[in-house]
Coordinates of C-alpha atoms in Angstrom, one line a residue:
M1304 CA 0.0 0.0 0.0
K1305 CA 1.3 3.4 -0.9
F1306 CA -0.3 6.9 -1.4
K1307 CA 0.3 10.6 -1.0
S1308 CA -2.0 13.0 0.7
E1309 CA -1.9 16.7 1.7
K1310 CA -1.0 16.9 5.3
D1311 CA -3.8 19.1 6.5
V1312 CA -6.5 17.0 4.8
F1313 CA -4.9 13.8 6.1
V1314 CA -4.6 15.1 9.7
E1315 CA -8.3 16.2 9.7
A1316 CA -9.4 12.7 8.6
L1317 CA -7.1 10.9 11.1
S1318 CA -8.3 13.2 14.0
A1319 CA -11.9 12.5 13.2
A1320 CA -11.4 8.7 13.2
G1321 CA -9.0 8.9 16.1
R1322 CA -11.4 10.5 18.5
V1323 CA -13.6 7.4 18.6
V1324 CA -11.1 4.6 18.8
G1325 CA -11.3 2.2 21.7
R1326 CA -9.6 2.8 25.0
T1327 CA -8.8 -0.8 25.7
L1328 CA -5.6 -2.5 24.5
G1329 CA -5.7 -4.1 21.1
A1330 CA -6.7 -3.5 17.6
T1331 CA -9.6 -1.1 18.3
Q1332 CA -6.8 1.4 19.4
G1333 CA -5.9 1.5 15.7
I1334 CA -6.9 3.5 12.7
L1335 CA -7.7 1.4 9.6
L1336 CA -6.5 2.9 6.3
A1337 CA -7.9 1.2 3.2
L1338 CA -6.8 2.4 -0.3
T1339 CA -8.6 1.7 -3.5
G1340 CA -7.3 3.6 -6.5
N1341 CA -7.2 7.3 -5.5
Q1342 CA -9.7 6.9 -2.7
L1343 CA -8.6 6.4 0.9
T1344 CA -11.0 5.4 3.7
V1345 CA -9.9 6.2 7.3
T1346 CA -11.8 4.2 9.9
G1347 CA -11.9 4.4 13.7
T1348 CA -14.2 2.5 16.1
D1349 CA -14.8 1.6 19.7
L1350 CA -17.6 -0.8 18.6
D1351 CA -20.2 1.6 19.9
I1352 CA -19.4 4.5 17.5
T1353 CA -17.6 4.1 14.1
T1354 CA -16.3 7.0 12.1
R1355 CA -15.3 6.6 8.4
V1356 CA -13.8 9.4 6.4
T1357 CA -13.3 9.1 2.7
L1358 CA -10.8 11.4 0.9
D1359 CA -9.1 11.7 -2.4
V1360 CA -5.3 11.0 -2.5
I1361 CA -2.7 10.1 -5.0
G1362 CA -2.7 6.3 -4.9
F1363 CA 0.1 4.1 -6.0
D1364 CA -0.6 0.6 -4.5
D1365 CA -3.9 -0.5 -3.2
G1366 CA -4.1 -2.1 0.2
A1367 CA -4.9 -1.7 3.9
V1368 CA -3.0 -1.2 7.1
L1369 CA -3.9 -0.8 10.8
I1370 CA -1.8 1.7 12.7
P1371 CA -2.0 2.8 16.4
A1372 CA -4.2 5.8 16.3
R1373 CA -2.5 8.2 18.8
L1374 CA 0.9 7.4 17.3
L1375 CA -0.2 8.0 13.7
V1376 CA -2.1 11.3 14.5
D1377 CA 0.8 12.7 16.5
A1378 CA 3.4 11.8 13.9
V1379 CA 1.5 13.3 10.9
R1380 CA 0.6 16.4 12.9
T1381 CA 4.3 17.2 13.6
L1382 CA 5.3 17.1 9.9
D1383 CA 5.8 20.3 7.9
A1384 CA 3.2 21.4 5.4
G1385 CA 3.1 19.5 2.1
A1386 CA 2.3 16.1 0.7
V1387 CA 2.7 13.2 3.2
T1388 CA 3.8 9.8 1.8
L1389 CA 2.6 6.6 3.5
E1390 CA 3.9 3.2 2.5
T1391 CA 3.6 -0.2 4.1
K1392 CA 6.7 -2.3 4.4
G1393 CA 6.0 -5.7 5.9
D1394 CA 4.6 -5.3 9.4
K1395 CA 5.7 -1.6 9.6
V1396 CA 4.6 1.6 7.8
D1397 CA 6.7 4.5 6.6
V1398 CA 5.3 8.0 7.1
S1399 CA 7.4 10.6 5.5
L1400 CA 7.5 14.2 4.3
G1401 CA 10.7 16.0 3.1
R1402 CA 13.6 14.8 5.2
T1403 CA 11.5 13.4 8.0
N1404 CA 10.6 9.7 8.1
Y1405 CA 8.6 7.8 10.8
Q1406 CA 8.7 4.0 10.7
L1407 CA 5.8 2.9 12.8
N1408 CA 4.7 -0.6 14.0
T1409 CA 1.3 -1.8 12.9
Y1410 CA -1.4 -4.1 14.2
S1411 CA -2.6 -7.2 12.5
L1412 CA -5.5 -6.6 10.2
V1413 CA -7.2 -9.8 11.2
D1414 CA -7.7 -8.4 14.7
F1415 CA -9.7 -5.4 13.6
P1416 CA -13.5 -5.8 14.1
K1417 CA -15.5 -6.8 11.1
L1418 CA -17.7 -3.8 10.5
P1419 CA -20.8 -3.7 8.3
P1420 CA -20.7 -1.5 5.2
V1421 CA -22.3 1.9 5.4
A1422 CA -25.9 1.7 4.6
A1423 CA -27.3 3.9 1.9
P1424 CA -29.3 6.8 3.4
T1425 CA -33.0 6.4 3.4
A1426 CA -33.8 9.9 4.6
T1427 CA -32.1 13.3 4.4
L1428 CA -32.0 16.3 6.8
T1429 CA -31.2 19.9 6.0
A1430 CA -27.7 20.2 7.4
L1431 CA -27.9 23.9 8.5
D1432 CA -31.1 23.5 10.5
F1433 CA -30.1 20.1 11.9
V1434 CA -26.6 21.1 13.1
E1435 CA -28.0 24.3 14.6
G1436 CA -30.5 22.2 16.5
L1437 CA -27.8 19.8 17.7
S1438 CA -25.7 22.7 19.0
Q1439 CA -28.7 23.7 21.1
V1440 CA -29.7 20.4 22.6
V1441 CA -26.5 18.3 23.0
R1442 CA -25.2 20.6 25.7
A1443 CA -28.1 19.6 27.9
T1444 CA -27.2 15.9 27.9
S1445 CA -25.6 14.2 31.0
S1446 CA -22.1 12.9 31.1
D1447 CA -22.9 10.4 33.9
E1448 CA -22.5 6.9 32.4
A1449 CA -24.5 5.6 35.4
R1450 CA -27.6 7.2 33.8
P1451 CA -27.2 6.1 30.2
L1452 CA -30.6 7.3 29.1
L1453 CA -29.6 10.9 29.9
T1454 CA -26.4 10.7 27.9
G1455 CA -28.4 10.7 24.6
V1456 CA -30.6 12.9 22.6
L1457 CA -34.1 11.7 22.0
F1458 CA -35.5 12.0 18.4
T1459 CA -39.3 11.8 18.5
T1460 CA -42.2 13.1 16.5
E1461 CA -44.5 15.9 17.7
D1462 CA -47.3 17.3 15.5
G1463 CA -45.6 15.9 12.4
K1464 CA -42.2 17.4 13.2
I1465 CA -39.0 15.9 14.4
R1466 CA -38.4 17.0 18.0
M1467 CA -34.9 16.6 19.6
V1468 CA -34.9 16.5 23.4
A1469 CA -32.0 16.3 26.0
T1470 CA -31.9 16.6 29.7
D1471 CA -29.5 15.9 32.6
S1472 CA -32.4 16.3 35.1
Y1473 CA -31.3 19.9 36.0
R1474 CA -32.2 21.4 32.6
L1475 CA -34.2 20.4 29.5
A1476 CA -33.5 21.5 25.9
V1477 CA -36.1 20.9 23.2
R1478 CA -35.7 21.8 19.5
D1479 CA -38.1 21.2 16.6
L1480 CA -36.8 20.7 13.1
E1481 CA -38.4 22.0 10.0
A1482 CA -41.8 20.5 9.3
S1483 CA -40.6 18.9 6.0
E1484 CA -37.9 16.8 7.8
K1485 CA -38.5 13.1 8.3
L1486 CA -36.5 10.3 9.9
P1487 CA -36.4 6.8 8.4
A1488 CA -37.7 5.2 11.6
A1489 CA -41.3 5.5 12.8
G1490 CA -40.6 5.2 16.5
D1491 CA -38.4 7.2 19.0
L1492 CA -34.6 7.0 18.6
L1493 CA -32.2 7.7 21.5
V1494 CA -28.8 8.7 20.0
P1495 CA -25.6 9.0 22.1
A1496 CA -24.6 12.6 22.5
R1497 CA -21.0 11.7 21.8
A1498 CA -21.8 10.5 18.3
L1499 CA -23.8 13.7 17.7
T1500 CA -20.9 15.8 18.8
E1501 CA -18.8 14.1 16.2
L1502 CA -21.5 14.7 13.6
Q1503 CA -21.5 18.4 14.4
R1504 CA -17.7 18.5 13.7
A1505 CA -18.1 16.6 10.5
A1506 CA -20.8 18.9 9.2
S1507 CA -19.2 22.2 10.2
N1508 CA -17.7 22.7 6.8
L1509 CA -20.6 21.6 4.7
A1510 CA -22.2 24.0 2.2
V1511 CA -25.2 26.1 3.3
D1512 CA -27.5 24.1 1.1
A1513 CA -26.0 20.7 2.0
T1514 CA -28.0 17.7 3.4
I1515 CA -27.1 15.0 5.9
G1516 CA -28.1 11.4 5.0
V1517 CA -29.7 9.1 7.6
S1518 CA -30.3 5.4 7.8
T1519 CA -31.3 3.2 10.7
S1520 CA -31.5 -0.4 11.6
E1521 CA -33.0 -2.1 14.7
S1522 CA -30.1 -1.1 16.9
E1523 CA -28.0 1.4 15.0
I1524 CA -28.2 4.8 13.2
T1525 CA -25.8 6.2 10.6
F1526 CA -25.3 9.8 9.5
V1527 CA -23.5 10.7 6.3
A1528 CA -22.1 14.3 6.1
G1529 CA -20.1 14.9 3.0
G1530 CA -17.2 12.4 3.0
T1531 CA -17.8 11.3 6.6
S1532 CA -20.1 8.7 8.0
I1533 CA -20.8 8.2 11.7
S1534 CA -22.5 5.0 12.9
T1535 CA -23.6 4.5 16.4
R1536 CA -25.5 2.1 18.5
L1537 CA -28.8 3.4 19.8
I1538 CA -29.4 3.6 23.5
D1539 CA -31.9 1.1 24.6
G1540 CA -34.6 2.1 27.1
T1541 CA -37.6 4.4 27.7
Y1542 CA -36.8 8.1 27.9
P1543 CA -38.2 10.0 30.8
N1544 CA -41.6 11.7 30.2
F1545 CA -40.6 15.3 29.4
R1546 CA -43.8 16.6 27.9
S1547 CA -45.5 17.5 31.1
L1548 CA -42.5 19.6 32.2
I1549 CA -42.7 22.2 29.5
P1550 CA -44.8 25.1 30.5
H1551 CA -46.9 27.1 28.1
G1552 CA -45.7 30.4 29.5
H1553 CA -45.3 32.4 32.7
D1554 CA -46.7 35.8 33.8
N1555 CA -43.3 37.1 34.8
Q1556 CA -41.1 37.8 31.7
L1557 CA -37.6 39.2 31.4
R1558 CA -36.3 40.5 28.0
I1559 CA -32.6 41.2 27.8
G1560 CA -29.8 41.6 25.3
K1561 CA -28.0 38.3 24.7
D1562 CA -24.5 39.7 24.5
T1563 CA -25.0 42.0 27.4
F1564 CA -26.3 39.2 29.6
L1565 CA -23.5 36.8 28.6
S1566 CA -20.8 39.5 29.3
S1567 CA -22.2 39.9 32.8
L1568 CA -22.4 36.2 33.4
K1569 CA -18.8 35.8 32.3
R1570 CA -17.9 38.3 35.0
M1571 CA -19.8 36.2 37.5
R1572 CA -17.7 33.1 36.5
V1573 CA -14.5 34.8 37.7
L1574 CA -15.8 34.0 41.2
A1575 CA -18.4 31.2 40.5
K1576 CA -16.0 28.4 39.7
D1577 CA -17.1 25.9 42.3
P1578 CA -19.6 23.3 41.2
T1579 CA -21.9 24.5 44.1
S1580 CA -21.7 28.2 43.0
S1581 CA -24.8 30.1 42.0
V1582 CA -25.6 33.4 40.3
R1583 CA -28.6 35.4 41.7
L1584 CA -30.8 37.5 39.4
T1585 CA -32.9 40.2 41.1
L1586 CA -35.5 41.3 38.7
H1587 CA -36.6 44.9 38.5
E1588 CA -38.8 46.7 35.9
R1589 CA -35.9 48.4 34.0
N1590 CA -32.9 46.3 35.0
I1591 CA -31.6 43.2 36.8
D1592 CA -29.0 42.9 39.5
I1593 CA -26.7 40.0 39.0
T1594 CA -24.7 38.7 42.0
T1595 CA -22.3 35.9 42.9
H1596 CA -20.9 35.3 46.4
S1597 CA -17.9 33.1 47.1
N1598 CA -16.8 32.5 50.7
E1599 CA -13.2 32.1 49.5
A1600 CA -13.0 34.7 46.8
G1601 CA -15.5 37.5 47.6
V1602 CA -18.5 39.0 45.9
V1603 CA -19.2 40.4 42.5
V1604 CA -22.3 42.6 41.7
D1605 CA -23.4 43.8 38.3
S1606 CA -26.5 45.7 37.1
V1607 CA -27.7 45.3 33.5
D1608 CA -30.5 47.1 31.7
A1609 CA -33.4 44.9 30.8
D1610 CA -37.2 45.0 30.4
Y1611 CA -39.0 43.0 33.0
R1612 CA -42.8 42.5 33.4
G1613 CA -44.0 40.9 36.5
E1614 CA -43.5 40.6 40.3
E1615 CA -40.1 41.6 41.6
M1616 CA -38.1 38.6 42.8
T1617 CA -34.7 37.0 43.2
I1618 CA -34.0 33.7 41.5
A1619 CA -30.7 31.8 41.4
F1620 CA -29.2 29.4 38.9
N1621 CA -26.1 27.3 38.3
P1622 CA -24.0 29.9 36.3
A1623 CA -22.6 27.4 33.8
Y1624 CA -26.1 26.0 32.9
L1625 CA -27.5 29.5 32.7
M1626 CA -24.8 30.6 30.3
E1627 CA -25.2 27.6 28.1
G1628 CA -28.9 28.2 27.8
V1629 CA -28.4 31.8 26.9
E1630 CA -25.7 30.9 24.3
A1631 CA -28.1 28.4 22.7
V1632 CA -30.8 31.0 22.1
S1633 CA -30.8 32.3 18.5
G1634 CA -31.1 36.1 17.9
D1635 CA -29.9 39.2 19.7
E1636 CA -32.3 39.0 22.7
V1637 CA -33.3 36.4 25.3
I1638 CA -36.6 35.9 26.9
I1639 CA -36.6 34.4 30.4
E1640 CA -40.0 33.4 31.8
V1641 CA -40.4 32.6 35.5
S1642 CA -43.3 31.9 37.9
D1643 CA -41.5 31.9 41.3
P1644 CA -37.9 31.3 42.6
S1645 CA -38.6 27.6 43.3
K1646 CA -39.8 26.6 39.9
A1647 CA -38.1 26.1 36.5
A1648 CA -37.5 29.1 34.3
L1649 CA -38.1 28.9 30.5
L1650 CA -35.5 30.5 28.1
H1651 CA -36.1 31.2 24.4
G1652 CA -35.6 33.8 21.8
V1653 CA -38.0 36.6 20.8
D1654 CA -40.8 35.1 18.7
E1655 CA -39.0 31.8 18.9
T1656 CA -41.1 28.7 18.5
K1657 CA -38.6 25.9 17.7
F1658 CA -36.3 26.0 20.7
R1659 CA -37.0 25.9 24.5
Y1660 CA -34.5 25.6 27.4
L1661 CA -36.0 24.8 30.8
L1662 CA -33.7 25.4 33.7
M1663 CA -34.2 24.5 37.4
P1664 CA -33.2 27.2 39.9
V1665 CA -31.0 26.5 42.9
R1666 CA -31.7 27.3 46.5
V1667 CA -29.7 29.9 48.2
Q1668 CA -29.6 31.0 51.8

């Protein structure tokens, strides 16, 4: 096997595949390179998620090789700009550019998992809307592997639209896709957030009018974005009932500039670094007072212009969760609806109907 590839393109493909390789010893720690003609397929898997990237190269000899992922990515990344040459020699592989040459050990190809071919997409989603939606909901998933259902994003159907839902039990993010979008499966799908994060990266450079292909089987879903396919096992189980949690609106409503609010919250984070920290919002008619108190570091107080309609009150939130919710809202202004300091607040954009972010407050003394 022998080919040449531009370094930057090759590194990008290796990095995408390398992020999902297995953490246990053995062949799943490797990246599989398979060359046919001038087309190279780069594959990484941990058996739960599989990423395949196909790119054009200058091919000399067809073949395949399995190389330790971290070793290969680090080696190619350190090379100067230009065309990288990769050539297999027995049980080793030469990676060279200019006067630099790495000779790397390889794994046996027979030890690599037998992966099914990528299924042809049976549905397509508008990439721009889909990726924007993912950026809004994936952030609300849990990283606690002891609660596997909460580590995924639920794809369900509401009023004929695809609805994406994520929660870590402290916040809930809901995003509807365009009415014309359809999934190939009739029932609910629970997709690991880790795979969707990789999909966001893969789709970041797609054209504005691009689409993402989708196919499903009984236990797996595959997304195809440009030259990258990402296949992942679905999470098995019944997702918590979220529908009754979403309020239709509250009487108390705050309207505030998004950038102004985020700037103030970033000032709060200088002190609010502890996981138990909170940020207090005291709501007035023409402004809000934002405060964080740290026993070790001190106090920070800020006042921000805003329009508030309702009963004056003070409500506190986890600062990181509040910032992520504000960042997820599209547009220049954020609406925060509250009923009282002990119940969840609802965040959304002005005249926004597709995205909702529900955030539980925290109790403060």
